[in-house]
Short mmCIF file of C-alpha atoms in Angstrom, two decimals:
data_model
loop_
_atom_site.label_atom_id
_atom_site.label_comp_id
_atom_site.label_asym_id
_atom_site.label_seq_id
_atom_site.Cartn_x
_atom_site.Cartn_y
_atom_site.Cartn_z
CA MET A 1 -19.07 3.85 17.68
CA PRO A 2 -16.82 6.20 15.40
CA GLU A 3 -17.17 5.54 11.69
CA THR A 4 -14.53 3.56 10.17
CA SER A 5 -13.20 2.86 6.63
CA PRO A 6 -15.36 0.94 4.25
CA PHE A 7 -12.06 -0.84 2.89
CA VAL A 8 -11.08 -2.38 6.19
CA VAL A 9 -12.50 -5.66 7.83
CA ASP A 10 -11.81 -6.96 11.26
CA ALA A 11 -10.56 -10.29 12.46
CA ASP A 12 -14.03 -11.48 13.50
CA TRP A 13 -15.51 -10.76 10.04
CA LEU A 14 -12.64 -12.59 8.38
CA GLN A 15 -12.78 -15.48 10.79
CA SER A 16 -16.26 -16.10 10.17
CA ARG A 17 -15.75 -16.42 6.34
CA LEU A 18 -12.53 -18.67 6.26
CA GLY A 19 -12.94 -21.20 3.65
CA ALA A 20 -15.90 -19.61 2.00
CA PRO A 21 -15.93 -19.65 -1.89
CA GLY A 22 -14.79 -16.66 -3.74
CA LEU A 23 -12.62 -15.36 -0.83
CA SER A 24 -9.02 -14.75 -1.37
CA ILE A 25 -6.74 -14.06 1.62
CA VAL A 26 -3.58 -12.41 0.72
CA ASP A 27 -0.45 -12.01 3.00
CA ALA A 28 1.23 -8.90 1.66
CA SER A 29 3.85 -8.62 4.32
CA TRP A 30 7.01 -6.96 3.36
CA TYR A 31 9.60 -5.27 5.68
CA LEU A 32 12.61 -2.78 5.44
CA PRO A 33 15.97 -4.22 6.34
CA ALA A 34 15.90 -2.11 9.46
CA GLN A 35 12.66 -3.96 10.75
CA LYS A 36 14.74 -7.14 10.75
CA ARG A 37 11.75 -9.37 9.83
CA ASP A 38 11.62 -11.91 7.02
CA ALA A 39 8.28 -11.90 5.39
CA ARG A 40 8.52 -14.98 3.45
CA ALA A 41 9.93 -16.99 6.25
CA GLU A 42 7.31 -15.70 8.71
CA TYR A 43 4.49 -16.74 6.26
CA ASP A 44 5.98 -20.17 5.86
CA ALA A 45 6.03 -20.63 9.67
CA ALA A 46 2.47 -19.25 10.12
CA HIS A 47 -0.25 -17.70 8.30
CA ILE A 48 -3.94 -17.29 8.02
CA PRO A 49 -5.51 -20.66 6.82
CA GLY A 50 -6.01 -20.27 3.10
CA ALA A 51 -3.70 -17.13 2.74
CA ILE A 52 -1.46 -16.84 -0.29
CA PHE A 53 1.89 -15.19 -0.18
CA PHE A 54 2.09 -11.88 -2.25
CA ASP A 55 5.80 -11.10 -2.91
CA LEU A 56 6.05 -7.22 -3.41
CA ASP A 57 9.62 -7.63 -4.75
CA ARG A 58 8.38 -9.93 -7.34
CA VAL A 59 5.20 -8.75 -8.54
CA VAL A 60 6.81 -5.65 -10.24
CA ASP A 61 7.54 -4.13 -13.59
CA PRO A 62 10.55 -6.40 -15.03
CA ASP A 63 11.55 -3.59 -17.19
CA SER A 64 12.09 -0.94 -14.38
CA ASN A 65 15.43 -0.62 -12.19
CA LEU A 66 13.38 1.03 -9.68
CA PRO A 67 11.82 -1.04 -6.57
CA HIS A 68 8.16 -2.02 -6.48
CA MET A 69 7.10 -0.52 -9.77
CA LEU A 70 3.51 -1.38 -10.75
CA PRO A 71 3.54 -4.14 -13.51
CA ARG A 72 1.59 -3.84 -16.71
CA PRO A 73 -1.80 -5.55 -16.44
CA GLY A 74 -0.75 -8.61 -18.39
CA ILE A 75 2.30 -9.02 -16.04
CA PHE A 76 0.22 -8.66 -12.97
CA ALA A 77 -2.38 -11.26 -14.15
CA GLN A 78 0.51 -13.72 -14.80
CA HIS A 79 1.54 -13.40 -11.23
CA VAL A 80 -1.99 -13.49 -9.47
CA GLY A 81 -3.74 -15.92 -11.70
CA PRO A 82 -1.62 -18.73 -10.54
CA MET A 83 -2.34 -17.70 -6.98
CA GLY A 84 -5.97 -18.67 -7.58
CA ILE A 85 -7.10 -15.14 -7.45
CA SER A 86 -9.99 -13.98 -9.81
CA ALA A 87 -11.09 -10.20 -10.32
CA ASP A 88 -14.60 -11.41 -9.19
CA ASP A 89 -13.15 -12.59 -5.74
CA THR A 90 -13.63 -10.85 -2.44
CA ILE A 91 -9.94 -10.22 -1.41
CA VAL A 92 -8.67 -9.53 1.97
CA VAL A 93 -5.02 -8.29 2.18
CA TYR A 94 -2.87 -8.32 5.45
CA ASP A 95 0.48 -7.73 6.54
CA GLY A 96 2.39 -8.21 10.07
CA PRO A 97 1.73 -4.82 11.83
CA GLY A 98 -1.51 -3.77 10.13
CA PHE A 99 -0.87 -0.81 7.92
CA PHE A 100 2.49 -0.92 6.24
CA SER A 101 2.69 -3.06 3.17
CA ALA A 102 -1.03 -4.45 2.80
CA PRO A 103 -2.46 -1.13 1.58
CA ARG A 104 0.10 -1.00 -1.41
CA VAL A 105 -1.37 -4.46 -2.40
CA TRP A 106 -4.83 -3.06 -1.82
CA TRP A 107 -4.02 -0.29 -4.13
CA MET A 108 -2.58 -2.59 -6.85
CA PHE A 109 -5.81 -4.65 -7.10
CA ARG A 110 -7.90 -1.74 -7.12
CA THR A 111 -5.79 -0.23 -9.99
CA MET A 112 -6.31 -3.44 -11.78
CA GLY A 113 -9.96 -3.19 -11.65
CA VAL A 114 -10.88 -5.14 -8.39
CA TYR A 115 -13.00 -3.23 -6.01
CA GLN A 116 -13.95 -6.00 -3.55
CA VAL A 117 -10.67 -5.77 -1.86
CA TYR A 118 -10.14 -4.91 1.84
CA VAL A 119 -7.39 -4.66 4.40
CA LEU A 120 -7.44 -6.68 7.68
CA ASP A 121 -7.35 -4.41 10.72
CA GLY A 122 -4.76 -5.25 13.20
CA GLY A 123 -2.84 -7.39 10.70
CA PHE A 124 -1.47 -10.81 11.35
CA ASP A 125 0.48 -9.72 14.43
CA ARG A 126 -3.06 -9.06 16.10
CA TRP A 127 -4.56 -12.07 14.64
CA ARG A 128 -1.96 -14.20 16.16
CA ALA A 129 -1.72 -12.44 19.57
CA ASP A 130 -5.53 -13.07 19.84
CA GLY A 131 -5.02 -16.78 19.66
CA ARG A 132 -6.85 -17.11 16.31
CA LEU A 133 -6.11 -19.99 13.95
CA VAL A 134 -2.98 -20.09 12.07
CA THR A 135 -1.20 -22.83 9.86
CA ALA A 136 2.17 -23.56 8.43
CA GLU A 137 0.46 -25.79 5.85
CA PRO A 138 1.15 -24.57 2.27
CA THR A 139 -2.17 -23.01 0.68
CA LYS A 140 -3.23 -25.01 -2.32
CA THR A 141 -5.25 -23.29 -4.87
CA ALA A 142 -6.35 -24.01 -8.37
CA PRO A 143 -4.73 -21.65 -10.97
CA ASN A 144 -7.41 -18.88 -12.03
CA VAL A 145 -7.55 -16.48 -15.06
CA PHE A 146 -7.14 -12.94 -13.73
CA TYR A 147 -8.80 -10.32 -16.04
CA PRO A 148 -7.45 -6.99 -15.26
CA ASN A 149 -9.27 -3.71 -15.98
CA PHE A 150 -6.40 -1.27 -15.35
CA ASP A 151 -7.11 2.35 -14.55
CA ALA A 152 -4.18 4.37 -15.24
CA SER A 153 -5.77 7.38 -13.71
CA GLY A 154 -4.62 6.38 -10.32
CA VAL A 155 -0.77 6.28 -11.23
CA ALA A 156 1.58 9.31 -11.44
CA SER A 157 4.81 9.17 -13.34
CA LEU A 158 8.09 11.35 -13.10
CA GLU A 159 6.75 13.29 -15.72
CA ASP A 160 3.46 14.03 -13.90
CA MET A 161 5.37 15.13 -10.82
CA ARG A 162 7.63 17.40 -12.55
CA SER A 163 4.48 19.22 -13.92
CA ILE A 164 2.89 19.21 -10.48
CA VAL A 165 5.95 20.47 -8.60
CA GLU A 166 6.37 23.28 -11.35
CA THR A 167 2.64 24.25 -11.37
CA ALA A 168 1.35 23.30 -7.93
CA SER A 169 -1.58 21.57 -9.81
CA SER A 170 -1.95 18.86 -7.08
CA GLN A 171 -1.00 18.59 -3.55
CA ILE A 172 1.75 16.18 -2.69
CA ALA A 173 1.39 13.91 0.55
CA ASP A 174 4.76 12.33 1.61
CA ALA A 175 4.35 9.26 3.80
CA ARG A 176 7.98 9.07 4.78
CA SER A 177 9.09 9.71 8.50
CA PRO A 178 9.67 13.28 9.46
CA GLY A 179 13.47 13.13 9.49
CA ARG A 180 13.63 11.58 5.88
CA PHE A 181 11.16 14.27 4.74
CA ALA A 182 12.96 17.11 6.31
CA GLY A 183 16.35 15.64 4.86
CA THR A 184 17.94 15.19 8.36
CA ASP A 185 17.95 11.53 8.20
CA PRO A 186 19.74 9.81 5.54
CA GLU A 187 18.01 7.83 2.79
CA PRO A 188 18.27 4.04 3.03
CA ARG A 189 19.14 3.46 -0.46
CA PRO A 190 22.51 4.68 -1.97
CA GLY A 191 22.69 7.53 -4.46
CA ILE A 192 19.45 9.05 -3.31
CA ARG A 193 19.34 12.78 -2.21
CA ALA A 194 17.80 13.65 1.02
CA GLY A 195 14.78 15.94 1.40
CA HIS A 196 11.42 16.29 -0.21
CA MET A 197 9.71 17.61 -3.39
CA PRO A 198 8.97 21.22 -3.21
CA GLY A 199 5.38 21.99 -1.73
CA ALA A 200 5.07 18.52 -0.53
CA ARG A 201 3.30 17.95 2.94
CA ASN A 202 4.50 15.16 5.37
CA VAL A 203 1.84 12.79 6.33
CA PRO A 204 4.02 9.80 7.89
CA TYR A 205 2.09 6.54 7.35
CA SER A 206 2.43 5.69 10.89
CA ALA A 207 0.23 8.57 11.96
CA LEU A 208 -2.63 7.09 10.16
CA SER A 209 -3.06 4.12 12.36
CA GLN A 210 -2.79 3.02 16.27
CA ASN A 211 -2.00 -0.35 17.55
CA GLY A 212 -2.33 -1.89 14.21
CA GLU A 213 -5.80 -0.42 13.36
CA LEU A 214 -6.58 2.36 10.97
CA LEU A 215 -7.75 5.36 12.65
CA PRO A 216 -11.59 6.36 12.56
CA LEU A 217 -12.56 8.48 9.72
CA GLU A 218 -12.79 11.55 11.83
CA ARG A 219 -9.36 11.25 13.20
CA LEU A 220 -7.95 10.34 9.64
CA LYS A 221 -9.58 13.85 8.45
CA GLU A 222 -7.83 15.50 11.48
CA VAL A 223 -4.35 13.96 10.71
CA LEU A 224 -4.56 14.85 6.81
CA GLU A 225 -6.01 18.32 7.41
CA GLY A 226 -3.46 18.94 10.18
CA ALA A 227 -0.72 18.07 7.94
CA GLY A 228 -1.99 20.71 5.50
CA ILE A 229 -3.88 18.59 3.14
CA ASP A 230 -7.10 20.28 1.69
CA LEU A 231 -9.50 17.34 0.98
CA SER A 232 -11.45 19.32 -1.59
CA LYS A 233 -8.35 19.37 -3.92
CA PRO A 234 -6.41 16.71 -5.82
CA VAL A 235 -3.78 14.83 -4.15
CA VAL A 236 -0.75 12.62 -5.17
CA THR A 237 0.67 10.25 -2.46
CA SER A 238 4.46 9.61 -2.27
CA CYS A 239 6.88 7.81 -0.02
CA GLY A 240 10.20 5.98 -0.41
CA SER A 241 9.38 3.45 -3.13
CA GLY A 242 5.66 3.45 -3.40
CA VAL A 243 4.59 1.14 -0.63
CA THR A 244 3.64 3.27 2.39
CA ALA A 245 2.18 5.88 0.10
CA ALA A 246 -0.82 3.63 -0.37
CA VAL A 247 -1.47 4.00 3.43
CA ILE A 248 -2.29 7.72 2.54
CA THR A 249 -4.30 6.53 -0.50
CA LEU A 250 -6.32 4.31 1.61
CA ALA A 251 -6.98 7.02 4.25
CA LEU A 252 -8.10 9.44 1.30
CA GLU A 253 -10.45 6.94 -0.26
CA SER A 254 -11.82 6.01 2.98
CA LEU A 255 -12.91 9.72 3.43
CA GLY A 256 -14.53 9.61 0.06
CA HIS A 257 -11.58 11.52 -1.63
CA THR A 258 -11.30 9.85 -5.09
CA ASN A 259 -9.17 12.66 -6.85
CA ASN A 260 -5.89 11.01 -5.92
CA ARG A 261 -2.92 9.33 -7.53
CA LEU A 262 0.06 7.38 -6.26
CA TYR A 263 3.55 8.50 -7.51
CA ASP A 264 4.86 4.97 -8.25
CA GLY A 265 8.61 5.80 -8.36
CA SER A 266 8.41 8.09 -5.36
CA TRP A 267 11.44 9.47 -3.61
CA THR A 268 13.61 6.51 -4.86
CA GLU A 269 13.12 7.96 -8.41
CA TRP A 270 12.94 11.55 -7.67
CA GLY A 271 15.69 11.74 -5.30
CA ALA A 272 17.95 9.92 -7.82
CA GLN A 273 17.61 12.52 -10.67
CA ALA A 274 20.27 15.22 -11.24
CA ASP A 275 17.76 17.90 -12.05
CA THR A 276 14.75 17.28 -9.93
CA PRO A 277 14.24 20.20 -7.42
CA VAL A 278 14.74 19.18 -3.74
CA ALA A 279 13.65 20.95 -0.55
CA LYS A 280 14.70 20.53 3.00
CA ASP A 281 12.95 22.11 5.97
#
């Protein structure tokens, strides 16, 4: 059997543990308008028993006008504590297709000091297609106190990225589609220039999974190295708004690459500045 990520669990693993104390299941589904899916409506109609909905548009920095910015630790705790989640829990995160938005929430929990956190291979779409148990019943949980242990070293700012682009002190892995990376496809948000940060490498998030399953480690390595990423050197991941960048982060961490950061503002921030350099190729 090919070696797989230590941060991914399969449906059999999760099904055998449904209802276990200390297990929190998080539906982190989120979709772009073009995907024409309503994550909250789908959760209300059917979810894995015991799952709590995590709204990526609400668990954000309230002081930022950028989408999906990581909230301060206290704000994060105010959101997830009422979900019944403790930092000591084993947390399993899933989304619909498997590896789209769930890795972002996996990364958020890890950044807040939770390390027993995993992503469900195959996502909810596979879970349901396999005829596994689902429910429309609202999940009832007792509120908990979440004690964050924030690790700022995993987050890159605009100022960090200006320095990185200028000095090439870290590699940049961009998870957007090849068309958006090259600047041949328009950006979905108004006022954002097309293209990429000079020196960045394109690692489309969709290349890291197949049929909703994260690629085995050897293939993850091939994809990353094939895109020009040197796994012996530091990497910053980026995307449109910090969501799918976490798919690359998950792949890196799975391969034992820990010298990485996620650029939280991503292209929505960089591409909106008047003075940031932009490349097209």
